[in-house]
Amino acid sequence: MAQFDEVAQKSKLHPKPEGLTLQYGTAGFRTNAKHLDHIMFRMGLLATLRSKKTKSTIGVMVTASHNPEEDNGVKLIDPMGEMVAAAWEEYATQLANAEQEHLLTALKDIIEKEDVSMSEAASVYIGRDTRPSSAALSQAVLDGVSSLGGKTHDYGLVSTPQLHYMVCCCNTKGRYGSATLEGYYQKLSQAFLQLTQNVPNRTDDQKRLLLDGANGIGALKMRELEPFIRSELQVLLSNDGSSGKLNHLCGADYVKVQQKAPQGVSMGVGERCCSFDGDADRIVYYYTDSKNCFHLLDGDKIATLISTFLKELLTQAELNLQVAVVQTAYANGSSTHYLEDVMKVSVCCTKTGVKHLHHAAQEYDIGVYFEANGHGTVLFSKAAQKQIVELVKDSNINDERKHAAKLLENTVNLINQTVGDAISDMLVIEAVLAIRGMSVQDWDEIYTDLPNRQLKVTVSDRRVIDTTDAERRAVTPEGLQDAIDSLVKKYKNARSFVRPSGTEDVVRVYAEADTQEGADSLAHEVSLAVYRLAGGVGDEPKPLH
Ligand code: NG1
Ligand code: ZN
């Protein structure tokens, strides 16, 4: 067939290096950019098949998020803006790893298994981050799509959540918004201005926010959004990509993992600051106090702020809707305790990876999900949205209920429900702080984090570690969980777990305890157990102090 002839021809321009195997991991394919050209071409092919199968537009985002600048990656976006279905992650791995001469067979296998009608039209939206390798790699995706006769729309430089939004807008025929950057800025800024404009007594200080753009796409997109929101929020942008290197000593991942301020931001005492990651789907907040002590407000604090706000509004609006928070094992123990025992909010724990959290959050009227690293959003069920909109229109209710309903409606519009979105989350947080008249310190004091530490251990094959109970316990290798259990017993208020990373060739170790020294020492001891029992390579992990 002519359409496969073109695939055969074009694929020669994007050859797979023999023997190279890669896996569609927690967040798609991710590795050094020089190994990715064939992967991009093939993901263009796969997105075209997925589009034909779903009779919808599919997204392909070229980014490696918080990874170093030399890396790159790609992920597929399903019709409603969510992560691609699990079975198709499998196909992605199969297609990516087929040797050059078997590519067509692998492609036809998928067509057959999924019964894809090749006469269907296909449409693929493509976006990319600011990495130097991204332009050429997204060209390879375009080649893949066009070689199967699919239509493309190249959005060029966009944040990951912006592309998710575009895909959702397109497939809902504009009901979610208009599928343009202008449409995105309009939708978010209108909701934000409505939430904040009538808040009394806001000082200029309260309207000021320092933002570390990680030298990435988020910085460019904030510049574009800025004129829309300027009257209510003044964003002072650092690490805007004009000189520094992407994610280097800055960005949300650096701040979260190192638990310190990024370079390039001059923070005054008590000033509210936040950092995006390299593709602007994560955000963390922080400040330093008068003793020069650094305070991090991560995804757990964000989930707490937002869920508490929503719960209060529901009470005021007299709406009987259930709010739940979805977390992973990385959530700080204090946040889980506060949500469950003080706020009486249901908390559910899932495996790491946004798709797991997103899926779990769909089970509730209002599902707030955040990874501790700052990736998250809120999902409102269709029924919940309907109830909110109807209440706003109801002329028989008192002013207090009406006001709460209006705030809820604008909050729904401000949140990017397709995926975690640093820009949208930032505006939600800023609006909540404004409406509640809270400073960043007030927010921080809602609960106190247990000191914690995250470490990485390199082993020869990280797949030897298998986990259960939402990754909180290791089933293999034998003896590892017993070793962790007895180490944890040595510390107060302690907890620790290990799991293989889905985005890096390492095993991640997490520990928390009543003191920072305790958390550091426990994390180190557990790292040693991993090194010894799970085939550590290189030097033995060294103590942190
Ligand atoms: P891995 O490498 O599987 O731990 C990391 C993050 C995830 C998720 C993905 C995708 C941690 C501990 N892990 O996954 O939460 O965000 O990257 O970006 O932060
Ligand atoms: Zn990211």
Coordinates of C-alpha atoms and ligand atoms in Angstrom, one line a residue:
M1 CA 0.0 0.0 0.0
A2 CA 1.2 3.4 -0.9
Q3 CA 0.8 4.8 2.6
F4 CA 3.2 2.2 4.0
D5 CA 5.7 2.9 1.1
E6 CA 6.0 6.4 2.4
V7 CA 6.6 5.2 5.9
A8 CA 9.2 2.8 4.7
Q9 CA 10.9 5.6 2.7
K10 CA 10.7 8.3 5.4
S11 CA 11.8 6.0 8.2
K12 CA 15.1 5.7 6.5
L13 CA 15.7 9.3 7.3
H14 CA 15.1 8.5 11.0
P15 CA 16.9 5.2 11.5
K16 CA 16.9 3.4 14.7
P17 CA 20.4 2.7 16.1
E18 CA 20.7 -1.1 16.3
G19 CA 20.2 -2.6 19.7
L20 CA 19.0 0.5 21.4
T21 CA 15.9 -0.2 23.5
L22 CA 13.9 2.4 25.4
Q23 CA 10.7 2.2 27.4
Y24 CA 7.7 4.5 27.5
G25 CA 8.0 5.3 31.2
T26 CA 6.2 7.4 33.9
A27 CA 6.2 10.4 31.5
G28 CA 6.8 9.0 28.1
F29 CA 10.3 8.4 26.5
R30 CA 13.1 10.3 28.1
T31 CA 16.8 10.1 27.5
N32 CA 19.7 12.0 25.9
A33 CA 18.4 13.9 22.9
K34 CA 20.8 12.3 20.5
H35 CA 19.0 8.9 20.8
L36 CA 15.6 10.1 20.1
D37 CA 15.1 11.0 16.4
H38 CA 13.7 7.6 15.4
I39 CA 11.5 7.6 18.6
M40 CA 10.0 10.9 17.5
F41 CA 9.3 9.7 14.0
R42 CA 7.7 6.6 15.3
M43 CA 5.6 8.5 17.9
G44 CA 4.3 10.5 15.0
L45 CA 3.2 7.2 13.4
L46 CA 1.6 6.0 16.6
A47 CA -0.2 9.3 17.3
T48 CA -1.7 9.0 13.8
L49 CA -3.0 5.5 14.5
R50 CA -4.4 6.6 17.9
S51 CA -6.1 9.5 16.1
K52 CA -7.7 7.2 13.5
K53 CA -8.7 4.8 16.3
T54 CA -10.3 7.4 18.5
K55 CA -11.5 9.6 15.6
S56 CA -10.1 12.5 17.6
T57 CA -7.2 14.8 17.7
I58 CA -4.2 13.5 19.6
G59 CA -1.3 15.5 21.0
V60 CA 2.5 14.9 20.9
M61 CA 4.6 16.9 23.3
V62 CA 8.4 17.1 22.8
T63 CA 9.9 17.8 26.2
A64 CA 12.0 16.2 29.0
S65 CA 10.5 18.4 31.7
H66 CA 12.9 18.9 34.6
N67 CA 15.7 16.7 33.1
P68 CA 19.0 18.4 32.1
E69 CA 19.1 20.4 28.8
E70 CA 20.9 17.6 26.9
D71 CA 18.0 15.2 27.4
N72 CA 14.7 15.2 25.6
G73 CA 11.6 13.2 25.5
V74 CA 8.1 12.7 24.1
K75 CA 4.7 11.9 25.4
L76 CA 1.3 11.3 23.8
I77 CA -1.9 13.1 24.8
D78 CA -5.3 11.4 24.5
P79 CA -8.5 13.1 23.3
M80 CA -9.7 14.7 26.5
G81 CA -6.2 16.0 27.3
E82 CA -5.3 13.1 29.5
M83 CA -2.2 10.8 29.3
V84 CA -2.4 8.2 26.6
A85 CA -4.2 4.9 27.5
A86 CA -2.0 2.2 29.1
A87 CA -2.3 -0.3 26.2
W88 CA -0.9 2.3 23.9
E89 CA 2.0 2.9 26.1
E90 CA 2.8 -0.7 25.4
Y91 CA 2.5 -0.2 21.7
A92 CA 4.7 2.9 22.0
T93 CA 7.5 0.7 23.6
Q94 CA 7.0 -2.0 20.9
L95 CA 7.1 0.4 18.0
A96 CA 10.1 2.3 19.5
N97 CA 12.1 -0.9 19.9
A98 CA 11.4 -2.6 16.6
E99 CA 14.6 -2.9 14.5
Q100 CA 14.5 -0.9 11.3
E101 CA 13.6 -3.8 9.1
H102 CA 10.7 -4.8 11.4
L103 CA 9.1 -1.4 11.7
L104 CA 6.3 -2.0 9.2
T105 CA 5.5 -5.3 10.8
A106 CA 5.3 -3.7 14.2
L107 CA 3.1 -0.9 12.8
K108 CA 0.8 -3.4 11.1
D109 CA 0.6 -5.5 14.3
I110 CA -0.9 -2.5 16.2
I111 CA -3.3 -1.7 13.3
E112 CA -4.5 -5.2 13.4
K113 CA -4.7 -5.6 17.2
E114 CA -6.6 -2.3 17.6
D115 CA -8.6 -2.8 14.4
V116 CA -7.6 0.7 13.2
S117 CA -9.4 1.8 10.1
M118 CA -6.7 3.3 7.9
S119 CA -9.3 5.1 5.8
E120 CA -10.1 7.4 8.8
A121 CA -8.7 10.9 8.8
A122 CA -6.1 11.7 11.4
S123 CA -5.2 14.9 13.2
V124 CA -2.2 15.5 15.5
Y125 CA -1.3 18.5 17.5
I126 CA 2.4 19.0 18.3
G127 CA 4.2 21.2 20.8
R128 CA 7.7 21.5 22.1
D129 CA 9.7 23.0 24.9
T130 CA 12.8 25.4 24.6
R131 CA 15.5 22.7 24.5
P132 CA 18.0 23.2 21.6
S133 CA 17.1 19.7 20.3
S134 CA 13.4 20.2 20.4
A135 CA 12.8 21.9 17.0
A136 CA 14.5 19.1 15.0
L137 CA 12.9 16.4 17.1
S138 CA 9.4 17.8 16.6
Q139 CA 10.1 17.9 12.9
A140 CA 10.7 14.2 13.1
V141 CA 7.2 13.8 14.7
L142 CA 5.7 15.8 11.9
D143 CA 7.4 13.5 9.4
G144 CA 5.9 10.5 11.1
V145 CA 2.4 11.9 11.0
S146 CA 2.6 13.1 7.4
S147 CA 4.0 9.8 6.2
L148 CA 0.8 8.1 7.3
G149 CA -1.3 10.9 5.7
G150 CA -2.3 12.6 9.0
K151 CA -2.9 16.3 9.4
T152 CA -0.8 18.2 11.8
H153 CA -1.0 21.5 13.7
D154 CA 2.4 22.5 15.0
Y155 CA 1.9 24.9 18.0
G156 CA 5.7 25.3 18.3
L157 CA 6.8 26.5 21.7
V158 CA 4.1 25.8 24.3
S159 CA 4.1 24.4 27.8
T160 CA 3.1 20.8 28.2
P161 CA -0.2 21.7 29.9
Q162 CA -1.0 24.3 27.1
L163 CA -0.8 21.5 24.6
H164 CA -3.1 19.3 26.8
Y165 CA -5.5 22.2 26.9
M166 CA -5.5 22.6 23.1
V167 CA -6.2 18.9 22.5
C168 CA -9.1 19.0 24.9
C169 CA -10.5 22.2 23.4
C170 CA -10.4 20.7 19.9
N171 CA -12.1 17.5 20.9
T172 CA -14.8 19.1 22.9
K173 CA -15.5 21.4 19.9
G174 CA -14.6 24.5 21.9
R175 CA -16.7 23.8 25.0
Y176 CA -13.5 23.7 27.1
G177 CA -12.2 26.9 25.5
S178 CA -10.7 28.0 22.2
A179 CA -7.7 26.0 21.0
T180 CA -5.3 28.9 20.7
L181 CA -2.8 30.5 23.1
E182 CA -5.0 33.6 23.1
G183 CA -8.0 31.4 24.1
Y184 CA -5.9 29.9 26.9
Y185 CA -4.8 33.3 28.3
Q186 CA -8.3 34.7 27.9
K187 CA -10.0 31.8 29.8
L188 CA -7.5 31.8 32.7
S189 CA -7.1 35.5 33.1
Q190 CA -10.9 36.2 33.0
A191 CA -11.4 33.7 35.8
F192 CA -8.5 35.0 37.8
L193 CA -9.6 38.6 37.5
Q194 CA -13.1 37.8 38.5
L195 CA -11.8 36.0 41.6
T196 CA -9.4 38.7 42.7
Q197 CA -10.7 42.0 41.4
N198 CA -13.2 42.6 44.3
V199 CA -11.0 41.5 47.1
P200 CA -10.7 44.4 49.5
N201 CA -7.5 45.9 50.9
R202 CA -4.9 44.1 48.8
T203 CA -1.6 45.8 49.1
D204 CA 1.0 46.1 46.3
D205 CA 3.1 43.6 48.3
Q206 CA 0.4 41.1 48.3
K207 CA 0.1 41.5 44.5
R208 CA 3.8 40.8 44.0
L209 CA 5.2 37.4 43.2
L210 CA 8.7 36.3 42.4
L211 CA 8.9 33.6 39.8
D212 CA 11.8 31.3 38.8
G213 CA 11.0 30.2 35.2
A214 CA 13.7 27.4 35.3
N215 CA 15.1 29.0 32.1
G216 CA 12.3 27.2 30.3
I217 CA 9.1 27.5 28.4
G218 CA 7.1 28.6 31.4
A219 CA 9.1 31.9 31.5
L220 CA 8.2 32.7 27.8
K221 CA 4.5 31.8 28.4
M222 CA 4.3 33.9 31.6
R223 CA 5.6 36.9 29.6
E224 CA 2.7 36.3 27.2
L225 CA 0.1 36.0 30.0
E226 CA 1.4 39.0 32.0
P227 CA -0.5 41.8 30.2
F228 CA -3.8 40.0 30.8
I229 CA -3.4 39.8 34.6
R230 CA -1.1 42.8 35.3
S231 CA -3.7 44.8 37.3
E232 CA -4.1 42.0 39.9
L233 CA -0.7 40.3 39.9
Q234 CA 2.8 41.6 39.3
V235 CA 5.1 38.7 38.5
L236 CA 8.8 39.4 38.8
L237 CA 10.5 36.9 36.5
S238 CA 14.0 35.4 37.1
N239 CA 15.7 32.6 35.2
D240 CA 13.8 33.6 32.1
G241 CA 16.1 31.7 29.7
S242 CA 17.8 34.8 28.4
S243 CA 21.2 33.7 29.8
G244 CA 21.0 30.7 32.1
K245 CA 20.8 27.0 31.2
L246 CA 17.5 25.1 31.4
N247 CA 16.8 23.5 34.9
H248 CA 20.4 24.2 35.9
L249 CA 20.5 25.2 39.6
C250 CA 16.9 26.3 39.3
G251 CA 13.4 25.2 38.6
A252 CA 10.8 23.3 40.7
D253 CA 12.6 20.0 40.8
Y254 CA 15.9 21.6 42.0
V255 CA 14.1 23.5 44.7
K256 CA 12.1 20.6 45.9
V257 CA 14.9 18.0 45.9
Q258 CA 17.6 20.3 47.2
Q259 CA 15.2 22.1 49.6
K260 CA 16.8 25.4 48.8
A261 CA 16.2 28.5 46.8
P262 CA 17.2 28.5 43.2
Q263 CA 20.1 30.6 42.0
G264 CA 19.4 33.8 40.2
V265 CA 16.4 34.9 42.4
S266 CA 17.0 37.6 45.0
M267 CA 14.4 37.0 47.7
G268 CA 13.6 39.5 50.4
V269 CA 12.6 38.2 53.9
G270 CA 9.1 36.7 53.8
E271 CA 8.7 37.4 50.1
R272 CA 6.4 34.9 48.2
C273 CA 8.4 33.1 45.5
C274 CA 7.6 30.2 43.2
S275 CA 9.4 28.0 40.7
F276 CA 8.1 26.2 37.6
D277 CA 9.8 23.2 36.1
G278 CA 11.2 23.0 32.5
D279 CA 7.9 22.4 30.8
A280 CA 5.7 24.3 33.3
D281 CA 3.6 21.5 34.6
R282 CA 5.0 21.7 38.1
I283 CA 5.1 24.5 40.6
V284 CA 6.4 24.9 44.2
Y285 CA 6.3 27.9 46.4
Y286 CA 8.9 29.1 49.1
Y287 CA 10.1 31.9 51.2
T288 CA 12.9 32.6 53.7
D289 CA 12.1 33.9 57.2
S290 CA 13.8 36.5 59.3
K291 CA 16.3 33.9 60.5
N292 CA 17.2 33.2 56.9
C293 CA 15.6 29.8 57.2
F294 CA 14.2 28.4 53.9
H295 CA 10.6 27.2 53.8
L296 CA 9.3 25.1 51.0
L297 CA 5.6 24.9 50.1
D298 CA 5.3 21.8 47.9
G299 CA 2.5 19.9 46.2
D300 CA 1.2 18.7 49.5
K301 CA 0.8 22.2 50.9
I302 CA -0.8 23.3 47.6
A303 CA -3.3 20.4 47.8
T304 CA -4.1 21.3 51.3
L305 CA -4.6 25.0 50.5
I306 CA -6.8 24.3 47.5
S307 CA -8.9 21.5 49.1
T308 CA -9.5 23.5 52.3
F309 CA -10.6 26.4 50.2
L310 CA -13.0 24.3 48.1
K311 CA -14.4 22.6 51.2
E312 CA -15.2 25.9 52.8
L313 CA -16.9 27.2 49.7
L314 CA -19.0 24.1 49.4
T315 CA -20.2 24.6 52.9
Q316 CA -21.0 28.2 52.3
A317 CA -22.8 27.3 49.0
E318 CA -24.6 24.5 50.8
L319 CA -23.6 22.1 48.1
N320 CA -23.3 18.4 49.1
L321 CA -20.2 17.4 47.1
Q322 CA -17.4 15.2 48.2
V323 CA -13.8 16.6 48.1
A324 CA -11.0 14.1 48.2
V325 CA -7.2 14.5 47.9
V326 CA -5.1 12.0 46.0
Q327 CA -1.4 11.7 47.0
T328 CA 1.5 9.4 46.4
A329 CA 3.9 7.7 48.9
Y330 CA 6.0 10.9 48.6
A331 CA 3.4 13.0 50.3
N332 CA 4.6 14.3 53.6
G333 CA 3.1 12.4 56.5
S334 CA 2.1 15.6 58.2
S335 CA 0.0 16.6 55.2
T336 CA -1.9 13.3 55.2
H337 CA -2.5 13.5 58.9
Y338 CA -3.8 17.1 58.6
L339 CA -6.1 16.3 55.7
E340 CA -7.6 13.2 57.3
D341 CA -7.7 14.1 60.9
V342 CA -8.2 17.8 61.0
M343 CA -9.9 18.7 57.7
K344 CA -11.8 15.4 57.6
V345 CA -11.1 15.1 53.8
S346 CA -10.7 11.6 52.3
V347 CA -7.2 10.9 51.2
C348 CA -6.2 8.2 48.7
C349 CA -2.7 7.1 47.9
T350 CA -1.7 5.9 44.4
K351 CA 1.5 4.9 42.6
T352 CA 3.8 7.6 41.4
G353 CA 3.0 9.1 38.0
V354 CA 0.3 11.6 37.1
K355 CA -1.8 9.1 35.2
H356 CA -2.4 7.1 38.4
L357 CA -3.4 10.2 40.4
H358 CA -5.6 11.6 37.6
H359 CA -7.4 8.3 37.3
A360 CA -8.0 8.1 41.1
A361 CA -9.2 11.7 41.2
Q362 CA -11.9 11.0 38.6
E363 CA -13.7 8.8 41.2
Y364 CA -14.8 11.8 43.3
D365 CA -17.2 14.8 42.9
I366 CA -14.1 17.0 43.3
G367 CA -10.7 15.2 43.2
V368 CA -7.7 17.3 44.2
Y369 CA -4.5 15.5 43.2
F370 CA -0.9 16.6 43.7
E371 CA 2.4 14.9 43.7
A372 CA 4.7 16.3 46.4
N373 CA 6.9 17.6 43.6
G374 CA 4.2 20.1 42.7
H375 CA 2.5 18.4 39.8
G376 CA -1.2 18.4 40.1
T377 CA -4.6 19.8 39.5
V378 CA -8.3 19.5 40.5
L379 CA -10.9 17.4 38.7
F380 CA -14.6 18.4 38.9
S381 CA -17.1 15.7 37.9
K382 CA -19.6 16.7 35.2
A383 CA -22.4 16.5 37.9
A384 CA -20.4 18.7 40.3
Q385 CA -19.9 21.3 37.6
K386 CA -23.5 21.2 36.7
Q387 CA -24.6 21.8 40.3
I388 CA -22.2 24.8 40.6
V389 CA -23.4 26.4 37.4
E390 CA -27.0 25.9 38.3
L391 CA -26.5 27.4 41.7
V392 CA -24.9 30.5 40.2
K393 CA -28.0 31.0 38.1
D394 CA -30.5 30.3 40.9
S395 CA -32.3 33.5 41.8
N396 CA -33.8 32.1 45.0
I397 CA -30.7 31.8 47.1
N398 CA -29.1 34.3 49.6
D399 CA -26.1 36.4 48.8
E400 CA -23.6 34.3 50.8
R401 CA -24.5 31.2 48.9
K402 CA -24.5 33.0 45.6
H403 CA -21.1 34.5 46.3
A404 CA -19.6 31.1 47.2
A405 CA -21.1 29.5 44.1
K406 CA -19.6 32.3 41.9
L407 CA -16.2 31.7 43.5
L408 CA -16.5 28.0 42.8
E409 CA -17.5 28.6 39.2
N410 CA -14.5 30.9 38.6
T411 CA -12.2 28.4 40.3
V412 CA -13.4 25.7 38.0
N413 CA -12.7 27.9 35.0
L414 CA -9.2 28.8 36.3
I415 CA -8.1 25.2 36.8
N416 CA -6.6 23.3 33.9
Q417 CA -8.4 20.1 34.5
T418 CA -6.6 18.2 31.7
V419 CA -3.3 18.0 33.6
G420 CA -1.1 19.7 36.2
D421 CA -0.4 23.2 35.0
A422 CA 2.1 25.5 36.7
I423 CA 0.6 28.7 35.3
S424 CA -3.0 27.7 36.2
D425 CA -2.0 26.4 39.6
M426 CA -0.1 29.6 40.4
L427 CA -3.2 31.7 39.6
V428 CA -5.4 29.4 41.7
I429 CA -3.0 29.7 44.6
E430 CA -2.7 33.5 44.2
A431 CA -6.4 33.8 44.1
V432 CA -7.0 31.7 47.2
L433 CA -4.3 33.6 49.2
A434 CA -5.9 36.9 48.1
I435 CA -9.5 35.8 48.9
R436 CA -8.5 34.3 52.2
G437 CA -6.3 37.3 53.1
M438 CA -3.4 34.9 53.8
S439 CA 0.3 35.5 53.6
V440 CA 2.7 32.8 52.5
Q441 CA 3.6 32.3 56.2
D442 CA 0.0 31.8 57.2
W443 CA -0.3 29.2 54.5
D444 CA 2.9 27.5 55.6
E445 CA 1.7 27.3 59.2
I446 CA -1.4 25.2 58.4
Y447 CA 0.8 22.3 59.3
T448 CA 4.5 21.6 59.8
D449 CA 6.2 19.2 57.4
L450 CA 8.1 16.3 58.8
P451 CA 11.8 16.6 57.9
N452 CA 12.5 14.4 54.9
R453 CA 15.1 13.4 52.4
Q454 CA 15.1 12.0 48.9
L455 CA 18.2 10.1 47.6
K456 CA 19.1 8.1 44.5
V457 CA 21.0 4.9 44.3
T458 CA 22.5 3.5 41.1
V459 CA 22.1 -0.3 40.7
S460 CA 22.9 -2.5 37.7
D461 CA 19.2 -3.3 37.0
R462 CA 16.6 -1.3 38.8
R463 CA 13.9 -3.7 37.8
V464 CA 15.0 -6.1 40.5
I465 CA 13.0 -3.9 42.8
D466 CA 9.3 -4.7 42.7
T467 CA 6.9 -2.9 45.0
T468 CA 3.3 -3.2 46.3
D469 CA 0.8 -1.1 48.4
A470 CA 1.1 2.0 46.2
E471 CA 4.9 1.6 46.1
R472 CA 5.2 1.8 49.9
R473 CA 6.6 -1.7 50.3
A474 CA 9.3 -3.6 48.3
V475 CA 8.4 -7.2 47.5
T476 CA 11.8 -8.0 45.9
P477 CA 14.8 -8.4 46.3
E478 CA 14.4 -10.6 49.2
G479 CA 15.3 -9.1 52.6
L480 CA 15.2 -5.5 51.4
Q481 CA 11.8 -4.6 53.0
D482 CA 12.8 -6.4 56.3
A483 CA 16.0 -4.3 56.3
I484 CA 14.0 -1.1 55.7
D485 CA 11.5 -2.0 58.4
S486 CA 14.2 -2.5 61.0
L487 CA 16.0 0.7 60.1
V488 CA 12.7 2.7 60.3
K489 CA 12.2 1.4 63.9
K490 CA 15.4 3.1 65.0
Y491 CA 13.9 6.6 64.3
K492 CA 11.0 8.5 65.7
N493 CA 7.9 9.3 63.5
A494 CA 9.8 7.7 60.7
R495 CA 8.8 6.2 57.4
S496 CA 10.9 5.1 54.4
F497 CA 10.3 3.4 51.1
V498 CA 12.2 2.7 47.9
R499 CA 11.1 2.3 44.2
P500 CA 12.7 2.2 40.8
S501 CA 12.4 5.5 39.0
G502 CA 10.3 5.6 35.8
T503 CA 12.3 8.5 34.3
E504 CA 15.9 7.9 35.4
D505 CA 18.1 4.8 35.6
V506 CA 18.2 5.0 39.4
V507 CA 16.4 3.7 42.5
R508 CA 14.8 6.4 44.6
V509 CA 14.9 6.4 48.3
Y510 CA 12.6 8.4 50.5
A511 CA 12.8 8.9 54.3
E512 CA 11.1 11.1 56.8
A513 CA 11.6 11.4 60.6
D514 CA 11.1 13.8 63.5
T515 CA 14.4 15.6 62.8
Q516 CA 16.3 16.5 59.6
E517 CA 19.4 14.6 60.9
G518 CA 17.2 11.6 61.5
A519 CA 15.6 11.8 58.0
D520 CA 19.1 12.2 56.4
S521 CA 20.6 9.3 58.4
L522 CA 17.7 7.0 57.7
A523 CA 17.7 7.8 54.0
H524 CA 21.5 7.1 54.0
E525 CA 21.0 3.8 55.8
V526 CA 18.2 2.7 53.5
S527 CA 20.4 3.7 50.5
L528 CA 23.1 1.4 51.8
A529 CA 20.6 -1.5 52.1
V530 CA 19.5 -0.9 48.5
Y531 CA 23.1 -0.8 47.4
R532 CA 24.0 -4.0 49.1
L533 CA 20.8 -6.0 48.4
A534 CA 19.8 -4.7 45.0
G535 CA 23.1 -4.8 43.1
G536 CA 24.5 -1.3 43.7
V537 CA 27.2 -0.1 41.2
G538 CA 29.9 2.5 41.7
D539 CA 30.9 3.8 45.1
E540 CA 28.9 2.9 48.2
P541 CA 26.5 5.7 49.2
K542 CA 28.2 8.2 51.6
P543 CA 26.5 9.7 54.7
L544 CA 25.1 13.2 54.1
H545 CA 26.9 14.7 57.1
Ligands
NG1_1 P1 10.1 8.9 38.7 O1 11.4 9.2 38.1 O2 9.4 7.7 38.3 O3 10.3 9.0 40.2 C1 9.4 11.5 38.5 C2 8.6 12.0 39.6 C3 7.2 11.7 39.4 C4 6.7 12.2 38.1 C5 7.6 11.8 37.0 C6 7.3 12.5 35.7 C7 9.3 12.1 42.0 C8 9.8 11.3 43.2 N1 9.1 11.4 40.9 O4 9.2 10.1 38.4 O5 6.5 12.2 40.5 O6 6.5 13.6 38.2 O7 9.0 12.1 37.3 O8 7.8 13.8 35.5 O9 9.2 13.3 42.1
ZN2 ZN 7.3 18.8 33.9

